[in-house]
PDB file of C-alpha atoms and ligand atoms in Angstrom:
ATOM      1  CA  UNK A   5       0.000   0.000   0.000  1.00 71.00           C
ATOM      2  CA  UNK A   6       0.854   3.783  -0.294  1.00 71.00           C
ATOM      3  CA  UNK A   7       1.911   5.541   2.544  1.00 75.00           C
ATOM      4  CA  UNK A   8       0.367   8.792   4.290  1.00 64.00           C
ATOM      5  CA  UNK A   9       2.576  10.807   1.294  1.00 69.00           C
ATOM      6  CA  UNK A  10       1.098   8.806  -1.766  1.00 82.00           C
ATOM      7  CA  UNK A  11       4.792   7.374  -2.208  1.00 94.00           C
ATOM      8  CA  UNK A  12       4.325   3.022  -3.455  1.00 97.00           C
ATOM      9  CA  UNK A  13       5.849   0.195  -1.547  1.00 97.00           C
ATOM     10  CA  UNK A  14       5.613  -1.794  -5.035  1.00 98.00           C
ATOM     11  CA  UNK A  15       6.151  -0.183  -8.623  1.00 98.00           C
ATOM     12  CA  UNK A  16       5.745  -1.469 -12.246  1.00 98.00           C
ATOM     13  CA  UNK A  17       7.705  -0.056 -14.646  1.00 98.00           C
ATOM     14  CA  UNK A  18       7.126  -0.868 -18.290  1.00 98.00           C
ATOM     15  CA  UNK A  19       9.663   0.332 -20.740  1.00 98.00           C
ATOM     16  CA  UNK A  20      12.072  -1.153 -17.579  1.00 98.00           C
ATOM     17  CA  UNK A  21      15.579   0.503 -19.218  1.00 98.00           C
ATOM     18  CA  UNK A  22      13.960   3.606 -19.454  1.00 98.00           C
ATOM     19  CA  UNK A  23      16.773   6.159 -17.685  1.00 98.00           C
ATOM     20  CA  UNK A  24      14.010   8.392 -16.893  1.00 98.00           C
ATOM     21  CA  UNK A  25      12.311   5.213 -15.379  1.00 98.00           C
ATOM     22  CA  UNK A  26      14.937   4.149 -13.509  1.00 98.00           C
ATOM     23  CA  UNK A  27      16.067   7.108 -11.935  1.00 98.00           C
ATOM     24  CA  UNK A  28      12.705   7.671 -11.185  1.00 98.00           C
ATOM     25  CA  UNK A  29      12.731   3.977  -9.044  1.00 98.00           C
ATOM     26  CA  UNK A  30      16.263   4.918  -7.641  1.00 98.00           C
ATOM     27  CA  UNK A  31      14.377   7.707  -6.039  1.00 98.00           C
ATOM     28  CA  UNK A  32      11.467   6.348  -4.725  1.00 98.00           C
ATOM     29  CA  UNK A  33      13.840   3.071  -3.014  1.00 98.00           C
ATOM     30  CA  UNK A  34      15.537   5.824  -1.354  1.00 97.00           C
ATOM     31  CA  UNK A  35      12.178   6.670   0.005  1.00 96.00           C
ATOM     32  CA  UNK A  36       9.716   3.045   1.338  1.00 93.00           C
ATOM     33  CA  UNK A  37       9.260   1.030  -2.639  1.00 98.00           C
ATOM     34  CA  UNK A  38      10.784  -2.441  -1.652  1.00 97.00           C
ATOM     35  CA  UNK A  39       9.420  -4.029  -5.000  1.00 98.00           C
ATOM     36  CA  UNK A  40       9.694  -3.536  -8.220  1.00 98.00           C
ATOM     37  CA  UNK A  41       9.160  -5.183 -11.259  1.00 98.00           C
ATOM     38  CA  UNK A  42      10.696  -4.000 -14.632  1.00 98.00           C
ATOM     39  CA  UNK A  43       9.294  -4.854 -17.458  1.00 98.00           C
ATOM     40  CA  UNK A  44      10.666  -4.757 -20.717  1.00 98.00           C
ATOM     41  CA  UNK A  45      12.186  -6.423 -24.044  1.00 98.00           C
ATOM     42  CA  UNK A  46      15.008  -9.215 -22.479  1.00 98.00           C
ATOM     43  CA  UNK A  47      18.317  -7.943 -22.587  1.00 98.00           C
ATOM     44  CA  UNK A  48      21.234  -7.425 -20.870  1.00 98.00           C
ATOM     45  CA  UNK A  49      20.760  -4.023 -20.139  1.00 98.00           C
ATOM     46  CA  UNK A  50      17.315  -4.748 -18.833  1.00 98.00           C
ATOM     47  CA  UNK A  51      19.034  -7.339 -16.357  1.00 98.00           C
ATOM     48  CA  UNK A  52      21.640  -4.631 -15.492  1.00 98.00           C
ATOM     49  CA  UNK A  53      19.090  -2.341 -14.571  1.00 98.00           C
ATOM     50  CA  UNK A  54      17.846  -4.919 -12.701  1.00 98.00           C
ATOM     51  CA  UNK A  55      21.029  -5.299 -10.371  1.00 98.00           C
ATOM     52  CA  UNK A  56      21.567  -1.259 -10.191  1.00 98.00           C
ATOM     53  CA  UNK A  57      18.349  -1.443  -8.004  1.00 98.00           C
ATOM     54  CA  UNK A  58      18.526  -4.817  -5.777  1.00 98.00           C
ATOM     55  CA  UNK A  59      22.224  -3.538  -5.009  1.00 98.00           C
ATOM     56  CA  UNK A  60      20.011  -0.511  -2.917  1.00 98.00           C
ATOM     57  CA  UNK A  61      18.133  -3.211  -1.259  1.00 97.00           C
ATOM     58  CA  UNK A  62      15.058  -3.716  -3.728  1.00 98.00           C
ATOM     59  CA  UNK A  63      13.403  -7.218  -4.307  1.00 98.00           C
ATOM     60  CA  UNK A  64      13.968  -6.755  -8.116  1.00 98.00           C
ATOM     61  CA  UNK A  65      12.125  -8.910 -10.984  1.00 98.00           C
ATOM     62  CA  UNK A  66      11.910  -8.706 -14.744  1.00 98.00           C
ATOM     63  CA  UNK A  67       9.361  -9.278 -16.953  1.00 98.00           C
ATOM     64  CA  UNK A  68       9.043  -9.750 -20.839  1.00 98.00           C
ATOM     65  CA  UNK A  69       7.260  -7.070 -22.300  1.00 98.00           C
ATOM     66  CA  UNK A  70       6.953  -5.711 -26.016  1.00 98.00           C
ATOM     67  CA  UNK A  71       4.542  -2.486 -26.067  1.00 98.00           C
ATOM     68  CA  UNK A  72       4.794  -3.700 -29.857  1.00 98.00           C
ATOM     69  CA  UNK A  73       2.751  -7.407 -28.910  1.00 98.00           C
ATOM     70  CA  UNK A  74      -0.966  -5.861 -27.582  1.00 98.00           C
ATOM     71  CA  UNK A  75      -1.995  -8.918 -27.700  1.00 98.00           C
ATOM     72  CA  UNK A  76       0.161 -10.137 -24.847  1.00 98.00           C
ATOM     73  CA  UNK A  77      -0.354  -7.457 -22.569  1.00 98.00           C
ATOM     74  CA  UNK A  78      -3.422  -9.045 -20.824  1.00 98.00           C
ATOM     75  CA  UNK A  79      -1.504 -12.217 -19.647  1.00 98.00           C
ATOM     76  CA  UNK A  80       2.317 -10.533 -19.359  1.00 98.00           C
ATOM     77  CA  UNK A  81       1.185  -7.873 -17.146  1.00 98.00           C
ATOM     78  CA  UNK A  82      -2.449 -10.065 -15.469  1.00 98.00           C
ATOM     79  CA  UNK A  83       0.755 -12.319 -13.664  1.00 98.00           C
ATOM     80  CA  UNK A  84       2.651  -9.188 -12.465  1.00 98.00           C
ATOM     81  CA  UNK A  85      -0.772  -8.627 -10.630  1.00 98.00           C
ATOM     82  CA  UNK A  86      -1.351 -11.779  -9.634  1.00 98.00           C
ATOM     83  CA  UNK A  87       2.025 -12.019  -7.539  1.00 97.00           C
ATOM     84  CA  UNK A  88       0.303  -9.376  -5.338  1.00 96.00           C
ATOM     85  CA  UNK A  89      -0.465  -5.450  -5.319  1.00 96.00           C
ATOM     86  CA  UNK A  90       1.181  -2.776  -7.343  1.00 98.00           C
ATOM     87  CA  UNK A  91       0.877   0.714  -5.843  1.00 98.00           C
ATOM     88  CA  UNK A  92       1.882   2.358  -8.762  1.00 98.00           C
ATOM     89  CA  UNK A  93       2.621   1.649 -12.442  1.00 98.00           C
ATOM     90  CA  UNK A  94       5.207   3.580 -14.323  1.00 98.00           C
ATOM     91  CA  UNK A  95       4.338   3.555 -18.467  1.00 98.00           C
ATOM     92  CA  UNK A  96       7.707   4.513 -19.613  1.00 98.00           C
ATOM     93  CA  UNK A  97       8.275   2.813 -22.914  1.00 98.00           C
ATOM     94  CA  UNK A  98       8.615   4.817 -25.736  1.00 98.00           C
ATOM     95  CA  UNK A  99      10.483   5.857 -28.780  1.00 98.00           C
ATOM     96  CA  UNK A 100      11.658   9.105 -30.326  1.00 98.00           C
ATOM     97  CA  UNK A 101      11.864   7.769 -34.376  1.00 98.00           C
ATOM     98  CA  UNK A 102      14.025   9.862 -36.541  1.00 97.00           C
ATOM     99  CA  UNK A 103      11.798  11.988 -38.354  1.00 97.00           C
ATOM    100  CA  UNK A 104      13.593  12.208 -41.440  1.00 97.00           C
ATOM    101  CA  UNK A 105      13.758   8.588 -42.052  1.00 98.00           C
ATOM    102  CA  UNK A 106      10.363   7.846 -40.790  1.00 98.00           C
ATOM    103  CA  UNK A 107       8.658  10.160 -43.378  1.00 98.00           C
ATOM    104  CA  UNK A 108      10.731   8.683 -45.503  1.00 98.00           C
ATOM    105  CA  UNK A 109       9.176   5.538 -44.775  1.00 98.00           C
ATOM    106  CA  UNK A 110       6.413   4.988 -43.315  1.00 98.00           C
ATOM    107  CA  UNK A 111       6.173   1.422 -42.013  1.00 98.00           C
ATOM    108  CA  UNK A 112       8.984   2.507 -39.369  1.00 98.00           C
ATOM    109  CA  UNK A 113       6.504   6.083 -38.918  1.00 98.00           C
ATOM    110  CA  UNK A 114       3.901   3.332 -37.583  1.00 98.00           C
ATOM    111  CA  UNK A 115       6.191   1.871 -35.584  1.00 98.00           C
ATOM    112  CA  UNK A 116       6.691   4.832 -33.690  1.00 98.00           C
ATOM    113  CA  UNK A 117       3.243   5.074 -33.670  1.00 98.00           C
ATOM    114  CA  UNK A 118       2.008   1.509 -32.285  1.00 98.00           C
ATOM    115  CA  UNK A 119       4.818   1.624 -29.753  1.00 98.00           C
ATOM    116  CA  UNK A 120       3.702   5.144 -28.002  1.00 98.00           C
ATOM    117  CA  UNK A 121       0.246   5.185 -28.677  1.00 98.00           C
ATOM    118  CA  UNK A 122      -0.973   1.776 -29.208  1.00 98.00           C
ATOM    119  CA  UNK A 123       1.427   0.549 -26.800  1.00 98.00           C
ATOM    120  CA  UNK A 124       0.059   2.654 -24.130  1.00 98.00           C
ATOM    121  CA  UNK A 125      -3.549   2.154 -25.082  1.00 98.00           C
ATOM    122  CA  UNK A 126      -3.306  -1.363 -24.342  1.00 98.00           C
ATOM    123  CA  UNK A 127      -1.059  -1.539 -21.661  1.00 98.00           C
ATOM    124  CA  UNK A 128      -2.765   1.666 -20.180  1.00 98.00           C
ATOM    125  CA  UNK A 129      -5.875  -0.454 -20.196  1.00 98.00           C
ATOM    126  CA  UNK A 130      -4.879  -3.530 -19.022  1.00 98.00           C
ATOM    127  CA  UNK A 131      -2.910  -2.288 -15.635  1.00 98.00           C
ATOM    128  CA  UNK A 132      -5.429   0.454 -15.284  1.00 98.00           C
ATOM    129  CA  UNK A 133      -8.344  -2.262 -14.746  1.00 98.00           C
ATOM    130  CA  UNK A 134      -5.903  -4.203 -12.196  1.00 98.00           C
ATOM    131  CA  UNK A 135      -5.241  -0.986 -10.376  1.00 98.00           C
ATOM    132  CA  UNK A 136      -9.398  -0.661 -10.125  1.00 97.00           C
ATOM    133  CA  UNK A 137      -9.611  -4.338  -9.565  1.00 97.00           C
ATOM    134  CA  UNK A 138      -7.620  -3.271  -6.273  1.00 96.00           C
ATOM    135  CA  UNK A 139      -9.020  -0.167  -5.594  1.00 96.00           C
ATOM    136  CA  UNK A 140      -5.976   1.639  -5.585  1.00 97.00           C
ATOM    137  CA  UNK A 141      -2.990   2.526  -6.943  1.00 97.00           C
ATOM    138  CA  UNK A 142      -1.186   5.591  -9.259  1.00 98.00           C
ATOM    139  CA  UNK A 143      -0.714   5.181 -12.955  1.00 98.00           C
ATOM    140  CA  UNK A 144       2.122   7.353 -13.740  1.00 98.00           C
ATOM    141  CA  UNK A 145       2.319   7.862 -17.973  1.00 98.00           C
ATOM    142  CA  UNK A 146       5.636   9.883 -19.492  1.00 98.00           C
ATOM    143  CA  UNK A 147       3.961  11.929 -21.800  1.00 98.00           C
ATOM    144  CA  UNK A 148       5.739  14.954 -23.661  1.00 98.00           C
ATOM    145  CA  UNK A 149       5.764  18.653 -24.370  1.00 97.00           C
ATOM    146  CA  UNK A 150       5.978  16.994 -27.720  1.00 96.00           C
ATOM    147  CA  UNK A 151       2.935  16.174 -28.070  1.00 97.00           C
ATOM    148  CA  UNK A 152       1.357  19.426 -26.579  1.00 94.00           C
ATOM    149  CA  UNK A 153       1.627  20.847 -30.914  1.00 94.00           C
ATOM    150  CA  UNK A 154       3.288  18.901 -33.326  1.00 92.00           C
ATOM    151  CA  UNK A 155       6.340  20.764 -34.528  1.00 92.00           C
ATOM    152  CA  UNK A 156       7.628  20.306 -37.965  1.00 93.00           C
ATOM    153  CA  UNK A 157      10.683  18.823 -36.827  1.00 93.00           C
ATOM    154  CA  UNK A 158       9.714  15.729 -35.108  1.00 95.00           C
ATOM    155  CA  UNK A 159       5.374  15.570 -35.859  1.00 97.00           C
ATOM    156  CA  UNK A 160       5.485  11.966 -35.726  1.00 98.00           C
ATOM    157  CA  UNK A 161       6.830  11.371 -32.613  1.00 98.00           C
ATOM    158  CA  UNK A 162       4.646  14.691 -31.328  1.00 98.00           C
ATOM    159  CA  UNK A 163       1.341  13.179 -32.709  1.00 98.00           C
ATOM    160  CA  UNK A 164       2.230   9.602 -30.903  1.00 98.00           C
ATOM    161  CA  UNK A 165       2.533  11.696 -27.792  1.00 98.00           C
ATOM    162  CA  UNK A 166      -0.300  14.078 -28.410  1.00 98.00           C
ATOM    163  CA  UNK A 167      -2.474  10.518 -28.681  1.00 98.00           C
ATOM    164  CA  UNK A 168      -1.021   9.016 -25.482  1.00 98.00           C
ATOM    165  CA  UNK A 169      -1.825  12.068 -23.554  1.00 98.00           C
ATOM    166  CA  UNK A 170      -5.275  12.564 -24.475  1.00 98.00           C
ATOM    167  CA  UNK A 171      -5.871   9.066 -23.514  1.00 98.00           C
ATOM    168  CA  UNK A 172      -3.863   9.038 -20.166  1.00 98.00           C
ATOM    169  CA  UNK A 173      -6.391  12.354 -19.453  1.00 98.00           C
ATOM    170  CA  UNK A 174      -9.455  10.543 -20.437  1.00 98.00           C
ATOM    171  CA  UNK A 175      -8.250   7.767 -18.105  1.00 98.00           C
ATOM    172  CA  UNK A 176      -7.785  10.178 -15.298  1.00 98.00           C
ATOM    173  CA  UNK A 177     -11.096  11.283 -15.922  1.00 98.00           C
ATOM    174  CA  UNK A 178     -12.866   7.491 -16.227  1.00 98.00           C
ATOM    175  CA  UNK A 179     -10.696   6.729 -12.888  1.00 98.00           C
ATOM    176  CA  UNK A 180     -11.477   9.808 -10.650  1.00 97.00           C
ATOM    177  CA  UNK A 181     -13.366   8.330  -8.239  1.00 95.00           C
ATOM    178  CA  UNK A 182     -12.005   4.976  -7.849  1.00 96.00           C
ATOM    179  CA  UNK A 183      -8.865   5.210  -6.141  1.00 96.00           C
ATOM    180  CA  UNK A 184      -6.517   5.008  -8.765  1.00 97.00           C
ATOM    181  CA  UNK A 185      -4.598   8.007  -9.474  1.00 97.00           C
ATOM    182  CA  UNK A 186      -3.529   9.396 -13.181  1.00 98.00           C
ATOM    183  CA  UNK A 187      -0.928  11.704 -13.510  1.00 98.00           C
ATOM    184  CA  UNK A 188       0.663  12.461 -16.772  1.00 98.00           C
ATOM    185  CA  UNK A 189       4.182  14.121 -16.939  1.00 98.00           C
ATOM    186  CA  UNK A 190       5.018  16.329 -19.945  1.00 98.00           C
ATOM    187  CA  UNK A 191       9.011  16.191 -19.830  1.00 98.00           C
ATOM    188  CA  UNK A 192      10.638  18.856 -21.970  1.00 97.00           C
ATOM    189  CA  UNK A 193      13.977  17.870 -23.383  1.00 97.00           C
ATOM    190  CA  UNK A 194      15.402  15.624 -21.186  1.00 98.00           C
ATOM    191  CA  UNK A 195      19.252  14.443 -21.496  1.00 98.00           C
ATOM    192  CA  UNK A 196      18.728  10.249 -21.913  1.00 97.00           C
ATOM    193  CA  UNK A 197      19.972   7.692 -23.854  1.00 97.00           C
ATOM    194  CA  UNK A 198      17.011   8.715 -26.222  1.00 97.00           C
ATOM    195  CA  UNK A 199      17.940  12.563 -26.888  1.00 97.00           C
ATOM    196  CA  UNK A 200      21.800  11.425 -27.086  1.00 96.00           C
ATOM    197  CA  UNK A 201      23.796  12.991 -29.694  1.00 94.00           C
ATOM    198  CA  UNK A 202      20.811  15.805 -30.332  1.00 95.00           C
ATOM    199  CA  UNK A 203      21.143  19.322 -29.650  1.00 93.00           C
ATOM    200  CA  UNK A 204      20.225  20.347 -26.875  1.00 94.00           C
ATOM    201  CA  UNK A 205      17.223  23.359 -27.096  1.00 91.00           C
ATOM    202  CA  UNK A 206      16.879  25.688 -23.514  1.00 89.00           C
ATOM    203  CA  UNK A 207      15.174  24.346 -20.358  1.00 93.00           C
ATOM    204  CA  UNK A 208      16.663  21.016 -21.074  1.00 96.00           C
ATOM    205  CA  UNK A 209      16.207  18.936 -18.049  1.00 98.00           C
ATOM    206  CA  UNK A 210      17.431  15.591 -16.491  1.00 98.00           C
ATOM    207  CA  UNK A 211      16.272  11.932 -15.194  1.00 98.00           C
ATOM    208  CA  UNK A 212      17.061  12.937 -11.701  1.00 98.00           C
ATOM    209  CA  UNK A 213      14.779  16.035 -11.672  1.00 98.00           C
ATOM    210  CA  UNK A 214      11.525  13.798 -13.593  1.00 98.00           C
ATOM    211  CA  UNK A 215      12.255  11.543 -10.439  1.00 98.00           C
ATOM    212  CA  UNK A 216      11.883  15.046  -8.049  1.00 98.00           C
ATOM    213  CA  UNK A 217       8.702  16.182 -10.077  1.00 98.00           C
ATOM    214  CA  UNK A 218       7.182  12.477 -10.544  1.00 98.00           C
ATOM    215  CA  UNK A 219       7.607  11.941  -6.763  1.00 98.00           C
ATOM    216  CA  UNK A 220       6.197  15.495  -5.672  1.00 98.00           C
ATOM    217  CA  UNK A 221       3.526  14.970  -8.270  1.00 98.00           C
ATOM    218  CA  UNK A 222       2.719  11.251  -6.388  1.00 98.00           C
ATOM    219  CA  UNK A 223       2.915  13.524  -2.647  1.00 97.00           C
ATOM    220  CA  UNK A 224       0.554  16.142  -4.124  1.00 97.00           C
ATOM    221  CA  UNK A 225      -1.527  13.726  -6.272  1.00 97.00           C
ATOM    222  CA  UNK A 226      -1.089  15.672  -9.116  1.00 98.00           C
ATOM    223  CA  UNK A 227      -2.916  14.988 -12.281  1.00 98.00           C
ATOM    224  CA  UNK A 228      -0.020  17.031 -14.649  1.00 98.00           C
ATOM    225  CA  UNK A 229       3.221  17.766 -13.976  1.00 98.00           C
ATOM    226  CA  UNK A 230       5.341  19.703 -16.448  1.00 98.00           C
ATOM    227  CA  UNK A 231       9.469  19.178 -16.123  1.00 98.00           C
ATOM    228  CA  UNK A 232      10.702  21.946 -15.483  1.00 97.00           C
ATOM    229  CA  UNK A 233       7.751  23.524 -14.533  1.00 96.00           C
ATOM    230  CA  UNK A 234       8.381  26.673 -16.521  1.00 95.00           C
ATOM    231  CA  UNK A 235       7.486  24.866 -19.351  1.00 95.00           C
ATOM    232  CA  UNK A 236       3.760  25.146 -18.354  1.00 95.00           C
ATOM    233  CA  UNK A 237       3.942  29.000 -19.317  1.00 94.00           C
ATOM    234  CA  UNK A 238       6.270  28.262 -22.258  1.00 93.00           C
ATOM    235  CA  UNK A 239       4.261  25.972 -23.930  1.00 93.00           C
ATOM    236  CA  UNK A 240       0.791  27.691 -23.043  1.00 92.00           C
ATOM    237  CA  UNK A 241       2.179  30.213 -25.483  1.00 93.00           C
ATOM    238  CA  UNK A 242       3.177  28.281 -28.108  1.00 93.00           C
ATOM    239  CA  UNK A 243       0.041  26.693 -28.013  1.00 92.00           C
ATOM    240  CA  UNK A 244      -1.259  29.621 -28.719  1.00 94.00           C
ATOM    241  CA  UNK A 245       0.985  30.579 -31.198  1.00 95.00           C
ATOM    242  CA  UNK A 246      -0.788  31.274 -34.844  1.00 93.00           C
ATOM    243  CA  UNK A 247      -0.124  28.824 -37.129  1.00 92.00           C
ATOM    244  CA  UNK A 248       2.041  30.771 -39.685  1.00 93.00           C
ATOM    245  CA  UNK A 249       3.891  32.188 -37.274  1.00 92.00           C
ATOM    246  CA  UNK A 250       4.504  28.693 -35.325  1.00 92.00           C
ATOM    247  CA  UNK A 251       5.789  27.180 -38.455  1.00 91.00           C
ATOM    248  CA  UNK A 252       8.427  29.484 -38.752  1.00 89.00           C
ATOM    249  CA  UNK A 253       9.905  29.181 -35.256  1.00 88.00           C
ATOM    250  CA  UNK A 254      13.265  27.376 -35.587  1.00 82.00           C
ATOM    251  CA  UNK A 255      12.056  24.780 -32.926  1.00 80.00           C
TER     252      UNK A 255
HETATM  253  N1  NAP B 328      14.377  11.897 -23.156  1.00 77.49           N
HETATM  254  C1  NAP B 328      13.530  12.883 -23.389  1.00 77.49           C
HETATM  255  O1  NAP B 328      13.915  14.007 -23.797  1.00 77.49           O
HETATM  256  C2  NAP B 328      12.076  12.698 -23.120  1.00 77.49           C
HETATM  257  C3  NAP B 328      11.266  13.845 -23.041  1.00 77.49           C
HETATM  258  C4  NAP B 328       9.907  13.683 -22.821  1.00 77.49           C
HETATM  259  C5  NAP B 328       9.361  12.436 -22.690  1.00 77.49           C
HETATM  260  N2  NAP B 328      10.170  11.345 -22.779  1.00 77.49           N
HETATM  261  C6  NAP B 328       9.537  10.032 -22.676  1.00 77.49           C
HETATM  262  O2  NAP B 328       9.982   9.398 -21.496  1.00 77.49           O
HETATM  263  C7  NAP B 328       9.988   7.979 -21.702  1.00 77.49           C
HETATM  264  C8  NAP B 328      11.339   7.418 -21.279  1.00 77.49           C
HETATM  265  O3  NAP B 328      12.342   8.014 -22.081  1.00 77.49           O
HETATM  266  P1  NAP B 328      13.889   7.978 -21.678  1.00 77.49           P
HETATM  267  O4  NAP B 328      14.406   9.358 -21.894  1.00 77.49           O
HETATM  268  O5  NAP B 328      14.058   7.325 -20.362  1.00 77.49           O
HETATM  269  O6  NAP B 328      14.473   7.111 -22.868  1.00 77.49           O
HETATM  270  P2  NAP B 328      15.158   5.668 -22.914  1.00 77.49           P
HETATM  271  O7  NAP B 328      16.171   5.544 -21.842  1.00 77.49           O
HETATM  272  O8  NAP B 328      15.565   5.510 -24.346  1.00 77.49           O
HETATM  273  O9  NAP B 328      13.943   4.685 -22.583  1.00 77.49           O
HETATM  274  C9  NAP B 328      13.031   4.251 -23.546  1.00 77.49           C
HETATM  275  C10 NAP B 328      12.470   2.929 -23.061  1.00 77.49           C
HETATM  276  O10 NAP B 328      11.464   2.477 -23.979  1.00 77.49           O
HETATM  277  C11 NAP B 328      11.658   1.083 -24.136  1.00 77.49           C
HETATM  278  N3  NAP B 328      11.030   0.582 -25.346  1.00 77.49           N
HETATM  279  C12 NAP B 328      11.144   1.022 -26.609  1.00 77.49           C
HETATM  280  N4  NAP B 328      10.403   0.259 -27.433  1.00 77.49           N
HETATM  281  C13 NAP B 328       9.797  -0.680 -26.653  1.00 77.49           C
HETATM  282  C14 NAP B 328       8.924  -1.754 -26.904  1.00 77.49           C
HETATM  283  N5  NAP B 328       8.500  -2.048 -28.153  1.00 77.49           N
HETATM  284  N6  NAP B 328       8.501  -2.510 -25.873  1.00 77.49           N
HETATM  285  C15 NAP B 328       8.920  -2.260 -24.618  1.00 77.49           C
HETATM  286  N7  NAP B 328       9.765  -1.268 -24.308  1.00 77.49           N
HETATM  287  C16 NAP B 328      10.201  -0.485 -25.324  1.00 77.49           C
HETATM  288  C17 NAP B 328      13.170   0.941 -24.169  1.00 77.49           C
HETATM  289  O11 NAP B 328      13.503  -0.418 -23.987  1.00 77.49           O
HETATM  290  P3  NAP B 328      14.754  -1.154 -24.745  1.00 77.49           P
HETATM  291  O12 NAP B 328      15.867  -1.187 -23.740  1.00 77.49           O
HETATM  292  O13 NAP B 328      14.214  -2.505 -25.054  1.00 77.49           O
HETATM  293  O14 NAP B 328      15.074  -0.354 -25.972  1.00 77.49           O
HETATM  294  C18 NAP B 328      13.506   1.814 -22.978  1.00 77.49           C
HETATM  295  O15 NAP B 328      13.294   1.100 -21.783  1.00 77.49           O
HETATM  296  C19 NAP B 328       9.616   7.744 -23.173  1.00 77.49           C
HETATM  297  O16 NAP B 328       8.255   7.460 -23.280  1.00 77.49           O
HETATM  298  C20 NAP B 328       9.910   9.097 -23.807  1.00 77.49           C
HETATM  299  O17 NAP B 328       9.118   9.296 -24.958  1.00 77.49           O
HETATM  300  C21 NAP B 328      11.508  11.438 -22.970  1.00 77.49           C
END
């Protein structure tokens, strides 16, 4: 169960490499999480990452999980559950494409597509129900300022996002009520394994500070947070930002 602060004894993670991810469970051992499961495509690093967080005194397990196979979700994730309460699940999996190539051709466009939003539609479903099934629990998705309005330089991976986030909201909505939490975090550019190598644009932010904001989101039950939280303000205006004006902005 969740303690008097809303911080979990046991977390999910899917996407269980996920630097954000894991810095985000490094934090929250520090604090009372004794379990965690991370699930994600078998590999060594997946393993690894496994280690990094029994060597702080976590019972650590791994789990196979493709956001790519749907169809598996149910029974992947339905054992997970069945070992015994999750106080919050962590949907972390995602990928950034390379836009160039991926207009280019768009089978690997979809791909991006079917791992961020489809992904997260079914696995958003299936741990969602388990959470309700228990009557309790936080469902914790990384969203994206990219996805808050597409931007000509990376649309595909902003529309994937803009999907996942309107259907982590609508979830929060379904959910209020029933004891499981939503929260969506809109990261700006944060310095991973996934934005390696990219330049980096101003208010660019870190794992270790999404752990800070995901855990004061989890204390304050939160149903947004934005990382850094100037980026609230920032991207209000963009949003509001006429079109052929936006187009022209060299972001
Ligand atoms: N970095 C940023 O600037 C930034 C900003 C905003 C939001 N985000 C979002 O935050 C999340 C975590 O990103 P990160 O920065 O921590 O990047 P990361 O370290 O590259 O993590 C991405 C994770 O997604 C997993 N993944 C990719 N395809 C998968 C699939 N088909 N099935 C299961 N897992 C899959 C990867 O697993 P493998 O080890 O198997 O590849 C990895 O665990 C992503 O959703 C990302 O879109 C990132």
């Amino acid at each position: 169960m969740k303690d008097a602060f809303g911080l979990p004894q046991s977390l999910l993670v899917l996407g269980g490499t996920s630097e954000i991810a894991l810095a985000t469970a490094r934090r929250l051992i520090g604090r009372r999480t004794r379990t965690v499961w991370l699930a994600g495509r078998p590999s060594p690093g997946l393993e690894e990452a496994a280690e990094g967080l029994r060597a702080l005194g976590a019972d650590v397990r791994t789990v196979a999980f493709d956001a790519l196979d749907p169809e598996s979700h149910e029974t992947v994730l339905g054992k997970v559950f069945a070992e015994g309460d999750i106080d919050m699940v962590l949907l972390a999996f995602g990928v950034l494409g390379d836009q160039a190539r991926d207009e280019r051709e768009p089978a690997s466009a979809v791909r991006v597509a079917q791992t961020n939003y489809t992904g997260a539609v079914s696995a958003g479903l299936v741990t969602a129900r388990a959470l309700q099934t228990q009557g309790h629990g936080s469902l914790v998705f990384l969203s994206s300022v990219a996805g808050e309005r597409a931007r000509r330089s990376n649309f595909i991976y902003g529309s994937s996002k803009a999907g996942l986030d309107a259907f982590a909201q609508g979830l929060g909505d379904a959910l209020h009520g029933t004891g499981v939490h939503v929260m969506v975090v809109r990261p700006g550019f944060v310095r991973s394994r996934m934005t390696a190598g990219l330049e980096e644009p101003p208010l660019a932010t870190t794992p270790d500070a999404v752990a800070t904001a995901v855990e004061l989101g989890l204390r304050r039950r939160s149903e947004t947070v934005w990382v850094p939280g100037a980026l609230r303000l920032t991207m209000s205006a963009l949003r509001h930002t006429p079109r052929a004006v936006f187009r022209r902005l060299p972001i």
